[in-house]
Amino acid sequence: MSLSLKLRQMLVSIFLLLFLLPSSFIAIDRAFYTQLLTSAEQKMEVHMYAILSELSVTEDKVELLNNALTPDFYRPDSGLSAYITHEQDLVWQSDSSLNQHFIPPIEALPPGEHLFRQVIQPSGSFWVLSISLLFDAEEYTRPLTVHIVQTNERLIAPQQTFRATLIQWFIGIGLMLLLLMLLAYYWTTKPLSRLDHEIRRVENGSQEQLNARYPAELSIIKEDLNLLLANQNRQKQRYRHHLSDLAHALKTPVAVLQTSALSQQPELKEQLDRITSMIEHQLKRAASSGQDVWKKQIEIKPRLEKLISALSKIYRDKNLAINIECAEHCAFRGDETDLMEILGNLMDNACKACQQQVTVTIKQSQHLMLCIEDDGPGVPQEKRQALFER
């Protein structure tokens, strides 16, 4: 079963909403985290240069001349600390590192090179900026490595705050987009609903053609449908006129035959009466077919009940039991004469062939199903095909 255009548009809108919003959220969140890392590295470089500007190095001692660092380097558990190592020995560390349990990495960096990376240790995750220096005096040469260390929690905290704000914004944006999609869905599908409504009005005979204004794509369909309806009406009119002309043309010769001496013969008289009846029937149908039959909705149950009442009187000697299984809404789209002719022929045959029981079942979904059963002997298998031969 093919999906409707409305359902397709709704599924595409939902897919875009569920795909674009999470993708945008992830992209913005990662971009913000990358910016946090860049900003953290730049701030750590500033701290690095502040330490280097106040660093005093002798052959047996390393110290800072002034308290030139920010308060975070003097406050324990601030998440920001500094270390200076000489080869594998720790020669200086900031006050904030006392409770940090961080072990400075032992790395051989070329003098003047710096390295920014993440270091994961049992005590936690850290971001470390290291620079290697070579202090060269007349009496000694001393290589040192300065490490600026920041805990990962200092990055996570602003990221979580930003993420919470971002979630609120995206919820609002998602609701706004959902509302806009619903409005766009209603706006774009409204012409389809209007076209469907007009087609139904044409079907039930409330109007002859499609009159509403439609977008360019649907206007072509509208014009084609109106052209089809007009051609169909013209063909039906020609058919009725030809049928009426034929019946009138036959009526006069038959009337002449009925007044002739040949009409006194029983067999010829019976056939002439039958031809006359058929001509009158076709003339009556042509005269009463002013409206297209497919536009009519003929309720079946009340007409079936009248027919059963008449047949029960005709076959009262059989004491018929006729059961009806028909919903109230079942309707025949066509001419009432055709419906009564179909029901009359089938019901009359069933009443003739049955012993006592006749069951009429009528169901309607996409199609109308008419089933008439009786408890008679039935038609032999080898003769059933002949029933459909004309």
C-alpha positions as a printed Julia matrix, in Angstrom:
390×3 Matrix{Float64}:
   0.0     0.0     0.0
   1.45    3.36   -1.05
   1.81    6.07    1.59
  -0.32    9.18    1.19
   1.28   12.51    0.31
   0.27   13.95    3.68
   1.88   11.07    5.57
   5.03   11.33    3.45
   5.35   15.04    4.16
   4.78   14.45    7.86
   7.42   11.69    7.99
   9.95   13.87    6.16
   9.28   16.76    8.56
   9.66   14.52   11.61
  12.88   13.03   10.2
  14.35   16.46    9.54
  13.35   17.63   13.01
  14.83   14.56   14.71
  18.0    14.7    12.57
  18.79   18.41   12.34
  18.22   19.38   15.98
  20.44   16.66   17.55
  23.09   17.16   14.85
  23.12   20.92   15.42
  23.22   20.42   19.19
  26.21   18.06   18.96
  28.04   20.36   16.53
  27.52   23.47   18.7
  28.44   21.59   21.88
  31.67   20.29   20.35
  32.53   23.7    18.93
  32.04   25.26   22.36
  34.23   22.59   23.98
  36.95   23.19   21.38
  36.73   26.91   22.09
  37.02   26.18   25.82
  40.22   24.21   25.21
  41.68   26.98   23.05
  40.8    29.59   25.66
  42.24   27.43   28.46
  45.5    26.98   26.54
  45.79   30.73   25.93
  45.19   31.52   29.62
  47.73   28.89   30.65
  50.27   30.51   28.31
  49.69   33.84   30.09
  50.34   32.13   33.44
  53.41   30.49   31.95
  54.93   33.82   30.86
  54.09   35.33   34.26
  56.09   32.57   35.96
  59.0    32.9    33.54
  59.17   36.65   34.07
  59.59   36.24   37.85
  61.64   33.05   37.84
  64.97   33.12   39.68
  67.32   30.2    39.01
  70.6    29.48   40.78
  72.77   26.41   40.78
  70.99   24.91   43.78
  67.7    26.82   44.02
  64.64   27.77   41.96
  62.13   30.35   43.21
  59.78   33.17   42.19
  60.87   36.65   43.11
  57.4    38.17   43.59
  53.88   36.93   44.09
  53.08   37.62   40.44
  50.65   34.72   40.0
  46.87   34.86   40.22
  45.18   33.86   43.51
  44.23   30.46   42.08
  47.88   29.37   42.35
  47.83   30.04   46.11
  44.45   28.51   46.89
  44.32   24.7    47.4
  41.78   22.79   45.35
  41.43   25.68   42.87
  42.08   23.27   40.01
  44.99   25.38   38.69
  48.61   24.72   39.68
  52.2    25.08   38.46
  55.26   22.82   38.66
  58.92   23.17   37.7
  60.99   20.07   37.14
  64.7    19.53   36.57
  65.25   16.31   34.71
  63.32   13.87   36.96
  63.22   16.02   40.09
  60.48   18.4    41.2
  62.21   21.65   42.17
  59.2    23.97   42.66
  55.4    23.81   42.88
  52.65   26.29   43.62
  50.68   26.28   46.88
  47.54   25.17   45.04
  49.16   21.84   44.14
  49.38   20.52   47.7
  46.09   18.59   47.56
  46.07   17.94   43.84
  48.08   14.69   43.82
  49.4    15.41   40.35
  52.67   13.88   39.2
  54.41   16.07   36.6
  55.22   14.11   33.44
  58.85   13.34   32.69
  59.31   14.31   29.06
  62.35   15.33   27.07
  61.31   18.45   25.19
  63.75   20.43   23.05
  64.62   23.78   24.68
  62.08   26.45   23.82
  59.39   23.95   22.75
  56.01   23.8    24.46
  53.38   21.04   24.52
  49.67   21.15   25.39
  47.92   17.84   26.02
  45.58   15.91   28.29
  47.13   13.73   30.98
  45.06   11.07   32.72
  46.33    9.84   36.08
  44.75    7.83   38.93
  43.97   11.09   40.72
  42.02   12.49   37.77
  42.17   14.04   34.33
  44.33   17.12   33.73
  45.21   19.51   30.93
  48.92   20.32   30.97
  50.92   23.02   29.17
  54.66   22.35   29.38
  57.64   24.37   28.13
  61.29   23.37   28.23
  63.94   25.99   29.11
  67.71   25.98   29.35
  69.24   28.38   31.88
  72.86   28.91   30.86
  75.18   30.76   33.26
  78.96   31.0    33.34
  79.23   28.53   36.2
  76.41   26.13   35.27
  73.81   25.1    32.72
  70.46   24.04   34.12
  67.57   22.61   32.01
  64.09   23.18   33.47
  60.56   22.32   32.43
  57.64   24.48   33.57
  54.2    22.84   33.77
  50.9    24.7    34.07
  48.22   22.2    35.13
  44.45   22.6    35.04
  41.95   19.97   36.12
  39.38   18.79   33.6
  36.6    19.83   36.01
  37.44   23.49   35.31
  36.42   22.82   31.68
  33.46   20.57   32.47
  31.74   23.12   34.73
  31.31   25.88   32.07
  30.54   23.24   29.45
  27.72   21.8    31.58
  26.34   25.29   32.2
  26.46   26.04   28.48
  24.93   22.65   27.65
  22.01   23.22   30.05
  21.35   26.62   28.46
  21.71   25.1    25.0
  19.18   22.37   25.82
  16.65   25.0    26.9
  17.2    26.95   23.71
  16.91   23.86   21.54
  13.69   22.78   23.27
  12.25   26.2    22.5
  13.56   26.09   18.93
  12.24   22.54   18.49
   8.76   23.53   19.67
   8.82   26.58   17.39
   9.97   24.49   14.42
   7.29   21.9    15.19
   4.64   24.62   15.2
   5.98   26.05   11.94
   6.05   22.58   10.37
   2.45   21.96   11.43
   1.43   25.3     9.92
   3.39   24.52    6.75
   1.85   21.04    6.65
  -1.65   22.5     6.96
  -0.91   25.21    4.39
   0.58   22.86    1.8
  -2.01   20.09    2.21
  -5.03   22.4     2.27
  -5.33   22.44   -1.57
  -5.29   18.61   -1.57
  -8.06   18.52    1.04
 -10.04   21.07   -0.96
  -9.59   19.01   -4.13
 -10.73   15.85   -2.33
 -13.77   17.69   -0.97
 -14.72   18.99   -4.42
 -14.35   15.54   -6.0
 -16.69   14.11   -3.36
 -19.22   16.85   -4.08
 -19.03   15.99   -7.78
 -19.53   12.32   -6.92
 -22.67   12.93   -4.89
 -24.06   15.34   -7.48
 -23.76   18.57   -5.47
 -21.77   20.2    -8.28
 -20.97   19.44  -11.91
 -17.26   20.3   -12.04
 -14.29   21.5    -9.98
 -14.5    25.25   -9.41
 -12.0    26.18   -6.66
  -8.63   27.8    -7.32
  -5.57   25.59   -6.91
  -1.77   25.9    -7.15
  -0.22   25.5   -10.59
   0.56   21.8   -10.07
  -3.03   20.96   -9.12
  -4.61   23.32  -11.64
  -3.48   20.98  -14.43
  -5.2    18.06  -12.68
  -8.3    20.19  -12.14
  -8.52   21.11  -15.83
  -8.0    17.5   -16.91
 -10.7    16.26  -14.52
 -13.15   18.92  -15.71
 -12.41   17.97  -19.31
 -12.95   14.3   -18.46
 -16.25   15.07  -16.73
 -17.44   17.16  -19.66
 -16.53   14.43  -22.17
 -18.26   11.82  -20.06
 -21.42   13.89  -19.85
 -21.42   14.41  -23.61
 -20.94   10.69  -24.23
 -23.77    9.8   -21.88
 -26.04   12.34  -23.53
 -25.24   10.91  -26.96
 -25.82    7.38  -25.65
 -29.21    8.33  -24.22
 -30.21   10.11  -27.41
 -29.16    7.15  -29.57
 -30.99    4.76  -27.26
 -34.11    6.89  -27.35
 -33.92    7.24  -31.14
 -33.5     3.48  -31.53
 -36.44    2.75  -29.25
 -38.66    5.22  -31.11
 -37.51    3.77  -34.44
 -38.47    0.27  -33.32
 -41.72    1.34  -31.74
 -43.51    2.11  -35.02
 -42.67   -1.19  -36.83
 -43.65   -3.14  -33.74
 -46.95   -1.27  -33.52
 -47.61   -2.16  -37.18
 -46.89   -5.81  -36.48
 -49.19   -5.77  -33.46
 -52.1    -4.59  -35.61
 -51.44   -7.11  -38.34
 -52.98  -10.54  -38.64
 -49.72  -12.16  -37.64
 -50.08  -10.75  -34.13
 -52.99  -13.15  -33.55
 -50.59  -16.07  -33.45
 -49.83  -16.78  -29.75
 -46.07  -17.21  -30.14
 -45.65  -14.04  -32.21
 -47.94  -12.08  -29.89
 -45.86  -13.08  -26.88
 -42.62  -12.0   -28.55
 -44.15   -8.71  -29.76
 -45.4    -7.96  -26.26
 -41.93   -8.7   -24.91
 -40.31   -6.37  -27.47
 -42.84   -3.65  -26.63
 -42.09   -4.03  -22.93
 -38.35   -3.77  -23.57
 -38.8    -0.66  -25.72
 -40.93    1.02  -23.04
 -38.39    0.09  -20.4
 -35.47    1.58  -22.36
 -37.44    4.74  -23.18
 -38.27    5.17  -19.51
 -34.62    4.71  -18.55
 -33.43    7.21  -21.15
 -35.98    9.75  -19.94
 -35.11    9.33  -16.26
 -31.3     9.39  -16.69
 -30.85   13.12  -16.37
 -28.1    12.74  -13.79
 -24.98   10.63  -14.07
 -25.67    7.36  -12.35
 -22.29    7.22  -10.64
 -23.2    10.37   -8.73
 -26.24    8.75   -7.11
 -26.1     7.01   -3.74
 -29.06    4.63   -3.51
 -29.72    3.19   -0.05
 -30.12   -0.55   -0.39
 -31.8    -1.74    2.8
 -35.19    0.06    2.5
 -35.59   -1.02   -1.13
 -34.57   -4.57   -0.28
 -37.16   -4.71    2.5
 -39.91   -3.59    0.1
 -38.82   -6.21   -2.43
 -38.82   -8.95    0.21
 -42.3    -7.92    1.34
 -43.58   -8.26   -2.24
 -41.85  -11.62   -2.83
 -43.17  -13.01    0.46
 -46.7   -12.38   -0.8
 -45.99  -13.9    -4.21
 -44.44  -17.07   -2.7
 -46.6   -17.23    0.42
 -47.3   -20.93   -0.2
 -43.61  -21.67    0.53
 -43.75  -19.87    3.89
 -40.39  -18.22    3.12
 -37.86  -17.28    5.79
 -35.76  -14.48    4.29
 -32.87  -13.21    6.44
 -31.14   -9.88    5.78
 -27.59   -8.99    6.82
 -27.16   -5.42    5.62
 -25.83   -2.33    7.41
 -27.83    0.89    7.26
 -25.06    2.79    5.45
 -24.73    0.38    2.51
 -25.47    2.25   -0.72
 -25.45    1.46   -4.43
 -23.73    3.99   -6.66
 -25.79    3.84   -9.81
 -29.3     3.97  -11.17
 -32.15    2.81   -8.93
 -33.77    0.92  -11.81
 -30.59   -1.1   -12.3
 -30.42   -1.88   -8.58
 -34.03   -3.05   -8.44
 -33.55   -5.11  -11.6
 -30.49   -6.86  -10.13
 -32.11   -7.48   -6.75
 -35.43   -8.48   -8.31
 -33.93  -11.05  -10.67
 -31.62  -12.62   -8.09
 -34.19  -12.64   -5.29
 -36.9   -14.04   -7.57
 -34.59  -16.85   -8.73
 -33.64  -17.63   -5.11
 -37.29  -17.75   -4.03
 -38.14  -20.06   -6.9
 -35.23  -22.43   -6.25
 -35.25  -22.5    -2.44
 -37.07  -24.89   -0.2
 -37.79  -22.33    2.49
 -34.64  -20.4     3.47
 -33.1   -17.38    1.67
 -30.22  -15.3     3.07
 -29.22  -11.89    1.73
 -25.79  -10.55    2.78
 -24.62   -7.08    1.75
 -21.24   -5.65    2.79
 -19.53   -2.44    1.82
 -15.95   -1.3     2.36
 -14.05   -0.18   -0.72
 -16.45   -2.23   -2.84
 -20.07   -3.31   -2.55
 -20.6    -7.06   -2.15
 -24.05   -8.6    -2.72
 -24.52  -12.27   -1.82
 -27.89  -14.1    -2.11
 -28.04  -17.72   -0.92
 -30.85  -20.27   -0.71
 -31.28  -23.82    0.56
 -32.3   -25.21   -2.84
 -30.52  -27.97   -4.78
 -28.21  -25.49   -6.54
 -26.81  -25.55  -10.07
 -24.75  -28.57  -11.19
 -21.03  -27.89  -11.49
 -20.95  -28.52  -15.24
 -23.7   -25.95  -15.9
 -22.44  -23.07  -13.76
 -20.32  -21.52  -16.49
 -23.43  -21.2   -18.68
 -24.93  -18.8   -16.12
 -22.46  -16.11  -17.22
 -23.16  -16.54  -20.91
 -25.53  -14.08  -22.5
